[in-house]
Tab-separated table of C-alpha atoms in Angstrom:
chain	number	residue	atom	x	y	z
K	13	MET	CA	-84.535	69.816	-32.242
K	14	ARG	CA	-81.667	71.752	-33.826
K	15	THR	CA	-80.266	72.630	-30.402
K	16	ARG	CA	-80.541	68.994	-29.098
K	17	ARG	CA	-78.644	67.379	-32.011
K	18	PRO	CA	-75.433	69.362	-31.473
K	19	VAL	CA	-75.619	68.534	-27.728
K	20	HIS	CA	-76.066	64.832	-28.386
K	21	THR	CA	-73.310	64.970	-30.982
K	22	LEU	CA	-70.921	66.714	-28.604
K	23	ALA	CA	-71.696	64.205	-25.858
K	24	GLY	CA	-71.005	61.328	-28.192
K	25	LEU	CA	-67.692	62.855	-29.261
K	26	LEU	CA	-66.675	63.297	-25.601
K	27	LEU	CA	-67.508	59.692	-24.764
K	28	ALA	CA	-65.565	58.491	-27.777
K	29	ALA	CA	-62.550	60.593	-26.778
K	30	LEU	CA	-62.675	59.234	-23.215
K	31	ALA	CA	-62.869	55.687	-24.526
K	32	LEU	CA	-59.881	56.240	-26.824
K	33	THR	CA	-57.909	57.768	-23.942
K	34	ALA	CA	-58.651	54.845	-21.664
K	35	CYS	CA	-57.686	52.351	-24.345
K	36	SER	CA	-54.436	54.175	-25.079
K	37	GLY	CA	-53.638	54.343	-21.338
K	38	ALA	CA	-54.348	50.657	-20.929
K	39	ALA	CA	-52.217	49.908	-23.927
K	40	ASP	CA	-49.421	52.074	-22.589
K	41	SER	CA	-49.604	50.457	-19.125
K	42	GLY	CA	-49.791	46.987	-20.640
K	43	GLY	CA	-46.787	47.731	-22.831
K	44	ALA	CA	-44.904	49.101	-19.883
K	45	SER	CA	-45.756	46.138	-17.678
K	46	SER	CA	-44.904	43.700	-20.449
K	47	SER	CA	-41.625	45.495	-21.122
K	48	ASP	CA	-40.835	45.422	-17.392
K	49	ALA	CA	-41.656	41.710	-17.265
K	50	LYS	CA	-39.513	41.088	-20.317
K	51	ALA	CA	-36.710	43.043	-18.771
K	52	ALA	CA	-37.037	41.155	-15.485
K	53	VAL	CA	-37.223	37.663	-16.975
K	54	PRO	CA	-34.135	37.932	-19.204
K	55	GLU	CA	-32.124	39.236	-16.276
K	56	GLY	CA	-32.987	36.143	-14.167
K	57	ALA	CA	-32.507	33.831	-17.092
K	58	ALA	CA	-29.216	35.501	-17.927
K	59	GLY	CA	-28.094	35.166	-14.315
K	60	ALA	CA	-28.928	31.463	-14.228
K	61	GLY	CA	-27.224	30.955	-17.559
K	62	ALA	CA	-24.195	32.853	-16.327
K	63	ARG	CA	-24.046	30.701	-13.187
K	64	LYS	CA	-24.297	27.551	-15.267
K	65	ALA	CA	-21.620	28.800	-17.625
K	66	THR	CA	-19.225	29.846	-14.871
K	67	ALA	CA	-19.818	26.822	-12.574
K	68	ALA	CA	-16.704	24.628	-12.526
K	69	PRO	CA	-17.186	20.989	-13.528
K	70	GLN	CA	-17.131	18.554	-10.622
K	71	LEU	CA	-13.871	16.620	-10.537
K	72	PRO	CA	-13.842	12.959	-9.481
K	73	ALA	CA	-12.753	12.288	-5.915
K	74	THR	CA	-9.114	11.336	-5.508
K	75	HIS	CA	-8.071	8.278	-3.531
K	76	VAL	CA	-4.586	8.413	-1.996
K	77	ILE	CA	-2.791	5.905	0.209
K	78	ARG	CA	-0.775	7.807	2.822
K	79	THR	CA	2.002	6.214	4.860
K	80	ALA	CA	4.626	7.688	7.162
K	81	SER	CA	7.394	6.510	9.481
K	82	LEU	CA	8.765	8.467	12.436
K	83	THR	CA	11.750	7.831	14.699
K	84	VAL	CA	11.579	9.859	17.901
K	85	GLN	CA	13.894	9.884	20.905
K	86	VAL	CA	11.957	10.297	24.155
K	87	LYS	CA	12.731	10.288	27.861
K	88	SER	CA	10.148	7.612	28.694
K	89	VAL	CA	8.986	5.133	26.074
K	90	GLY	CA	6.034	4.011	28.199
K	91	LYS	CA	4.639	7.525	28.585
K	92	ALA	CA	5.244	8.398	24.925
K	93	LEU	CA	3.546	5.161	23.847
K	94	ALA	CA	0.497	5.904	25.997
K	95	ASP	CA	0.301	9.410	24.523
K	96	ALA	CA	0.559	7.986	20.991
K	97	ARG	CA	-2.291	5.561	21.673
K	98	SER	CA	-4.427	8.374	23.061
K	99	THR	CA	-3.665	10.587	20.068
K	100	ALA	CA	-4.652	7.874	17.589
K	101	GLU	CA	-7.858	6.963	19.429
K	102	THR	CA	-8.874	10.613	19.839
K	103	ALA	CA	-8.464	11.088	16.089
K	104	GLY	CA	-10.757	8.111	15.436
K	105	GLY	CA	-8.005	5.577	14.726
K	106	TYR	CA	-6.512	2.577	16.465
K	107	VAL	CA	-3.237	0.766	17.203
K	108	GLY	CA	-2.596	-1.923	14.610
K	109	GLU	CA	0.700	-3.429	15.802
K	110	GLU	CA	3.113	-2.989	18.696
K	111	ASN	CA	6.563	-4.385	19.495
K	112	THR	CA	8.643	-3.396	22.550
K	113	THR	CA	12.221	-4.478	23.315
K	114	ARG	CA	14.855	-3.611	25.922
K	115	ASP	CA	18.611	-3.535	25.302
K	116	GLU	CA	21.434	-4.589	27.645
K	117	GLU	CA	21.653	-1.121	29.167
K	118	GLY	CA	17.967	-1.111	30.079
K	119	HIS	CA	16.809	1.298	27.355
K	120	GLU	CA	13.385	0.527	25.892
K	121	GLU	CA	12.604	0.650	22.193
K	122	THR	CA	9.075	0.433	20.827
K	123	ARG	CA	7.741	0.147	17.311
K	124	VAL	CA	4.017	0.815	16.964
K	125	VAL	CA	1.803	1.003	13.872
K	126	LEU	CA	-1.079	3.486	14.045
K	127	ARG	CA	-4.075	3.710	11.694
K	128	VAL	CA	-5.751	7.128	11.627
K	129	PRO	CA	-8.328	8.759	9.304
K	130	VAL	CA	-6.746	10.569	6.387
K	131	GLU	CA	-8.422	13.853	7.293
K	132	ARG	CA	-6.576	13.750	10.639
K	133	TYR	CA	-3.308	12.451	9.203
K	134	ASP	CA	-1.337	15.726	9.207
K	135	ALA	CA	-2.488	16.746	12.680
K	136	VAL	CA	-1.628	13.359	14.194
K	137	LEU	CA	1.744	13.313	12.452
K	138	THR	CA	2.604	16.745	13.845
K	139	GLU	CA	1.576	15.759	17.359
K	140	LEU	CA	3.545	12.505	17.296
K	141	GLN	CA	6.779	14.042	16.079
K	142	GLY	CA	6.507	16.661	18.823
K	143	ALA	CA	6.631	14.013	21.565
K	144	GLY	CA	10.438	14.204	21.722
K	145	LYS	CA	13.500	14.682	19.551
K	146	LEU	CA	12.700	13.842	15.938
K	147	LEU	CA	15.488	11.715	14.475
K	148	GLU	CA	13.952	10.576	11.195
K	149	ARG	CA	10.784	11.185	9.219
K	150	GLU	CA	9.566	9.695	5.949
K	151	ALA	CA	6.153	10.243	4.354
K	152	LYS	CA	4.731	8.788	1.145
K	153	ALA	CA	1.539	9.328	-0.848
K	154	GLN	CA	0.341	6.945	-3.576
K	155	ASP	CA	-2.544	7.965	-5.828
K	156	VAL	CA	-4.743	4.917	-6.512
K	157	THR	CA	-7.753	6.718	-7.975
K	158	ASP	CA	-7.494	4.758	-11.234
K	159	GLN	CA	-7.417	1.468	-9.345
K	160	VAL	CA	-10.444	2.404	-7.240
K	161	VAL	CA	-12.467	3.472	-10.281
K	162	ASP	CA	-11.478	0.326	-12.184
K	163	VAL	CA	-12.356	-1.993	-9.310
K	164	ASP	CA	-15.694	-0.253	-8.711
K	165	SER	CA	-16.593	-0.622	-12.381
K	166	ARG	CA	-15.614	-4.282	-12.415
K	167	VAL	CA	-17.638	-4.939	-9.268
K	168	LYS	CA	-20.740	-3.478	-10.919
K	169	SER	CA	-20.172	-5.575	-14.036
K	170	ALA	CA	-19.597	-8.722	-11.971
K	171	ARG	CA	-22.782	-8.171	-9.974
K	172	ALA	CA	-24.785	-7.672	-13.146
K	173	SER	CA	-23.227	-10.819	-14.614
K	174	VAL	CA	-24.149	-12.864	-11.537
K	175	ALA	CA	-27.701	-11.513	-11.680
K	176	ARG	CA	-28.017	-12.527	-15.354
K	177	VAL	CA	-26.814	-16.046	-14.638
K	178	ARG	CA	-29.347	-16.360	-11.812
K	179	GLU	CA	-32.133	-15.247	-14.144
K	180	LEU	CA	-31.064	-17.891	-16.644
K	181	MET	CA	-31.088	-20.508	-13.876
K	182	ASP	CA	-34.649	-19.546	-12.983
K	183	GLN	CA	-35.663	-19.992	-16.624
K	184	ALA	CA	-33.731	-23.237	-17.225
K	185	THR	CA	-35.789	-26.424	-17.520
K	186	ARG	CA	-33.219	-29.087	-18.360
K	187	LEU	CA	-30.961	-30.557	-15.712
K	188	SER	CA	-27.850	-30.247	-17.896
K	189	ASP	CA	-28.482	-26.534	-18.329
K	190	VAL	CA	-28.959	-26.084	-14.590
K	191	VAL	CA	-25.694	-27.888	-13.813
K	192	GLU	CA	-23.787	-25.847	-16.373
K	193	LEU	CA	-25.286	-22.594	-15.097
K	194	GLU	CA	-24.453	-23.503	-11.503
K	195	GLY	CA	-20.798	-23.957	-12.436
K	196	GLU	CA	-20.782	-20.637	-14.263
K	197	LEU	CA	-22.487	-18.962	-11.314
K	198	SER	CA	-19.879	-20.315	-8.876
K	199	ARG	CA	-17.051	-19.039	-11.050
K	200	ARG	CA	-18.561	-15.584	-11.403
K	201	GLN	CA	-19.352	-15.356	-7.704
K	202	ALA	CA	-15.737	-16.230	-6.895
K	203	ASP	CA	-14.566	-13.437	-9.212
K	204	LEU	CA	-17.021	-11.056	-7.553
K	205	GLU	CA	-15.814	-11.965	-4.060
K	206	ALA	CA	-12.194	-11.381	-5.092
K	207	LEU	CA	-13.111	-7.973	-6.483
K	208	LEU	CA	-15.056	-7.112	-3.335
K	209	ALA	CA	-12.055	-8.059	-1.190
K	210	ARG	CA	-9.779	-5.852	-3.287
K	211	GLN	CA	-12.328	-3.037	-3.130
K	212	ALA	CA	-12.476	-3.307	0.672
K	213	SER	CA	-8.679	-3.304	0.901
K	214	LEU	CA	-8.405	-0.174	-1.223
K	215	LYS	CA	-11.118	1.516	0.817
K	216	ASP	CA	-9.335	0.655	4.067
K	217	ARG	CA	-5.945	1.885	2.880
K	218	THR	CA	-7.321	5.107	1.387
K	219	SER	CA	-9.615	5.982	4.278
K	220	LEU	CA	-7.053	5.232	7.008
K	221	ALA	CA	-3.449	6.421	6.875
K	222	THR	CA	-0.662	4.233	8.294
K	223	ILE	CA	1.930	5.755	10.628
K	224	THR	CA	4.842	3.645	11.893
K	225	LEU	CA	6.239	5.221	15.055
K	226	SER	CA	9.580	4.148	16.554
K	227	LEU	CA	10.261	5.343	20.101
K	228	SER	CA	13.678	5.027	21.727
K	229	GLU	CA	15.222	6.135	24.994
K	230	ARG	CA	18.791	5.562	23.817
K	231	PRO	CA	20.626	8.679	22.625
K	232	VAL	CA	22.054	8.598	19.141
K	233	ASP	CA	25.696	9.669	18.714
K	234	THR	CA	25.454	11.369	15.358
K	235	ALA	CA	29.024	12.671	15.458
K	236	ALA	CA	30.490	9.177	15.840
K	237	ARG	CA	28.154	7.925	13.151
K	238	ASP	CA	29.190	10.602	10.682
K	239	ASP	CA	32.986	10.296	11.231
K	240	GLY	CA	34.960	8.262	8.704
K	241	PRO	CA	36.964	5.146	9.667
K	242	GLY	CA	40.351	5.724	11.323
K	243	PHE	CA	43.467	3.648	11.966
K	244	VAL	CA	41.913	1.837	14.902
K	245	ASP	CA	38.858	0.991	12.838
K	246	ALA	CA	41.059	-0.311	10.022
K	247	LEU	CA	43.131	-2.375	12.491
K	248	ALA	CA	39.977	-3.836	14.033
K	249	GLY	CA	38.601	-4.622	10.602
K	250	GLY	CA	41.839	-6.339	9.568
K	251	TRP	CA	41.925	-8.398	12.759
K	252	ASP	CA	38.300	-9.450	12.209
K	253	ALA	CA	39.151	-10.496	8.659
K	254	PHE	CA	42.193	-12.493	9.872
K	255	VAL	CA	40.156	-14.245	12.555
K	256	THR	CA	37.436	-15.020	10.038
K	257	MET	CA	39.977	-16.473	7.589
K	258	LEU	CA	41.622	-18.540	10.349
K	259	ARG	CA	38.239	-19.836	11.390
K	260	TRP	CA	37.472	-20.938	7.846
K	261	VAL	CA	40.883	-22.642	7.585
K	262	VAL	CA	40.151	-24.586	10.768
K	263	VAL	CA	36.730	-25.521	9.442
K	264	VAL	CA	38.169	-26.746	6.136
K	265	PHE	CA	40.930	-28.656	7.928
K	266	GLY	CA	38.369	-30.311	10.202
K	267	ALA	CA	36.265	-31.290	7.203
K	268	VAL	CA	39.247	-32.765	5.290
K	269	LEU	CA	40.903	-34.482	8.288
K	270	PRO	CA	38.767	-37.683	8.316
K	271	PHE	CA	39.406	-38.266	4.624
K	272	ALA	CA	43.113	-37.599	5.082
K	273	VAL	CA	43.333	-40.120	7.966
K	274	VAL	CA	41.589	-42.829	5.962
K	275	LEU	CA	43.768	-42.140	2.926
K	276	GLY	CA	46.922	-42.250	5.075
K	277	LEU	CA	45.948	-45.616	6.553
K	278	LEU	CA	45.339	-47.024	3.092
K	279	VAL	CA	48.740	-45.820	1.882
K	280	LEU	CA	50.456	-47.199	5.000
K	281	GLY	CA	48.793	-50.609	4.548
K	282	TRP	CA	49.854	-50.633	0.919
K	283	LEU	CA	53.468	-49.886	1.774
K	284	ARG	CA	53.786	-52.349	4.687
K	285	TRP	CA	51.795	-55.365	3.551
K	286	VAL	CA	50.556	-55.306	-0.010
K	287	ARG	CA	53.672	-54.016	-1.740
K	288	PRO	CA	56.216	-56.422	-0.064
K	289	ARG	CA	53.987	-59.406	-0.793
K	290	ARG	CA	53.635	-58.407	-4.405
K	291	ARG	CA	57.436	-58.132	-4.660
K	292	ALA	CA	57.907	-61.573	-3.075
K	293	VAL	CA	55.375	-63.177	-5.373
K	294	ALA	CA	56.945	-61.528	-8.370
K	295	GLY	CA	60.412	-62.726	-7.347
K	296	ALA	CA	59.293	-66.311	-6.760
K	297	SER	CA	57.531	-66.583	-10.036
K	298	ALA	CA	60.387	-65.107	-12.096
K	299	PRO	CA	62.161	-67.823	-14.311
K	300	GLU	CA	65.828	-68.672	-13.623
K	301	GLN	CA	68.293	-67.473	-16.208
K	302	PRO	CA	70.443	-70.182	-18.014
K	303	GLY	CA	73.792	-68.842	-16.868
K	304	ALA	CA	72.824	-68.402	-13.264
K	305	ARG	CA	73.867	-71.954	-12.178
K	306	ASP	CA	77.240	-71.829	-13.923
């Protein structure tokens, strides 16, 4: 019995030690895993927070009306015009207006208005001005973002207003209320249609750029255009002024001539008939003086 008790006691101590070791190992592994999880989670959270902090705020879209005018000298206006049409249609645009004339020397001149998407505006402009000799170029850009935002907001408000009036009409029971609400609904619908038309116009002008292309076969003499006036030019200008003044004198004389003829006839009649008769009447009616007979 004495030898069995120490054995049982030693076995119990060994089991207790093993249990404590297992618990401590589990605790250590749990702490390690929890620390690893904690370390992993803050890193992800920190990364997401960093991305949110560094992400740039989204700016509102800008709406710009782009217009340009080109004057190009080409060898053949017909060929250049066909190429311009093809360029606009390939870019997703269309020809809005076209006007072709021919001068006395047989040179053609064409003015065509092209509408192209704004994202293809620069490419189309470059291709058009490369069709010949570029004589003049003018490009403008007008930012209408504020107008677009304002019109969009007013359209939403107008639609909500029309919807409210329609709800009131559905709830109205008296005829006078229905008539009054119908008038108010017509007025608000008219305002909404005007806003929708303006919204569509802004959308069209901001989504499609306008390019006015002038094609000419006639060469431009820039040297003669840049020179100042000379003696011959001054003489020609003076002669034109003299002819213009003489023409106006003739016009004025022609306008005054009928009145002058009538006035002359009246004066002539006065001198030949009226005045002598008045003198004769005055002489006949004058009293004789007393000493005239003596």
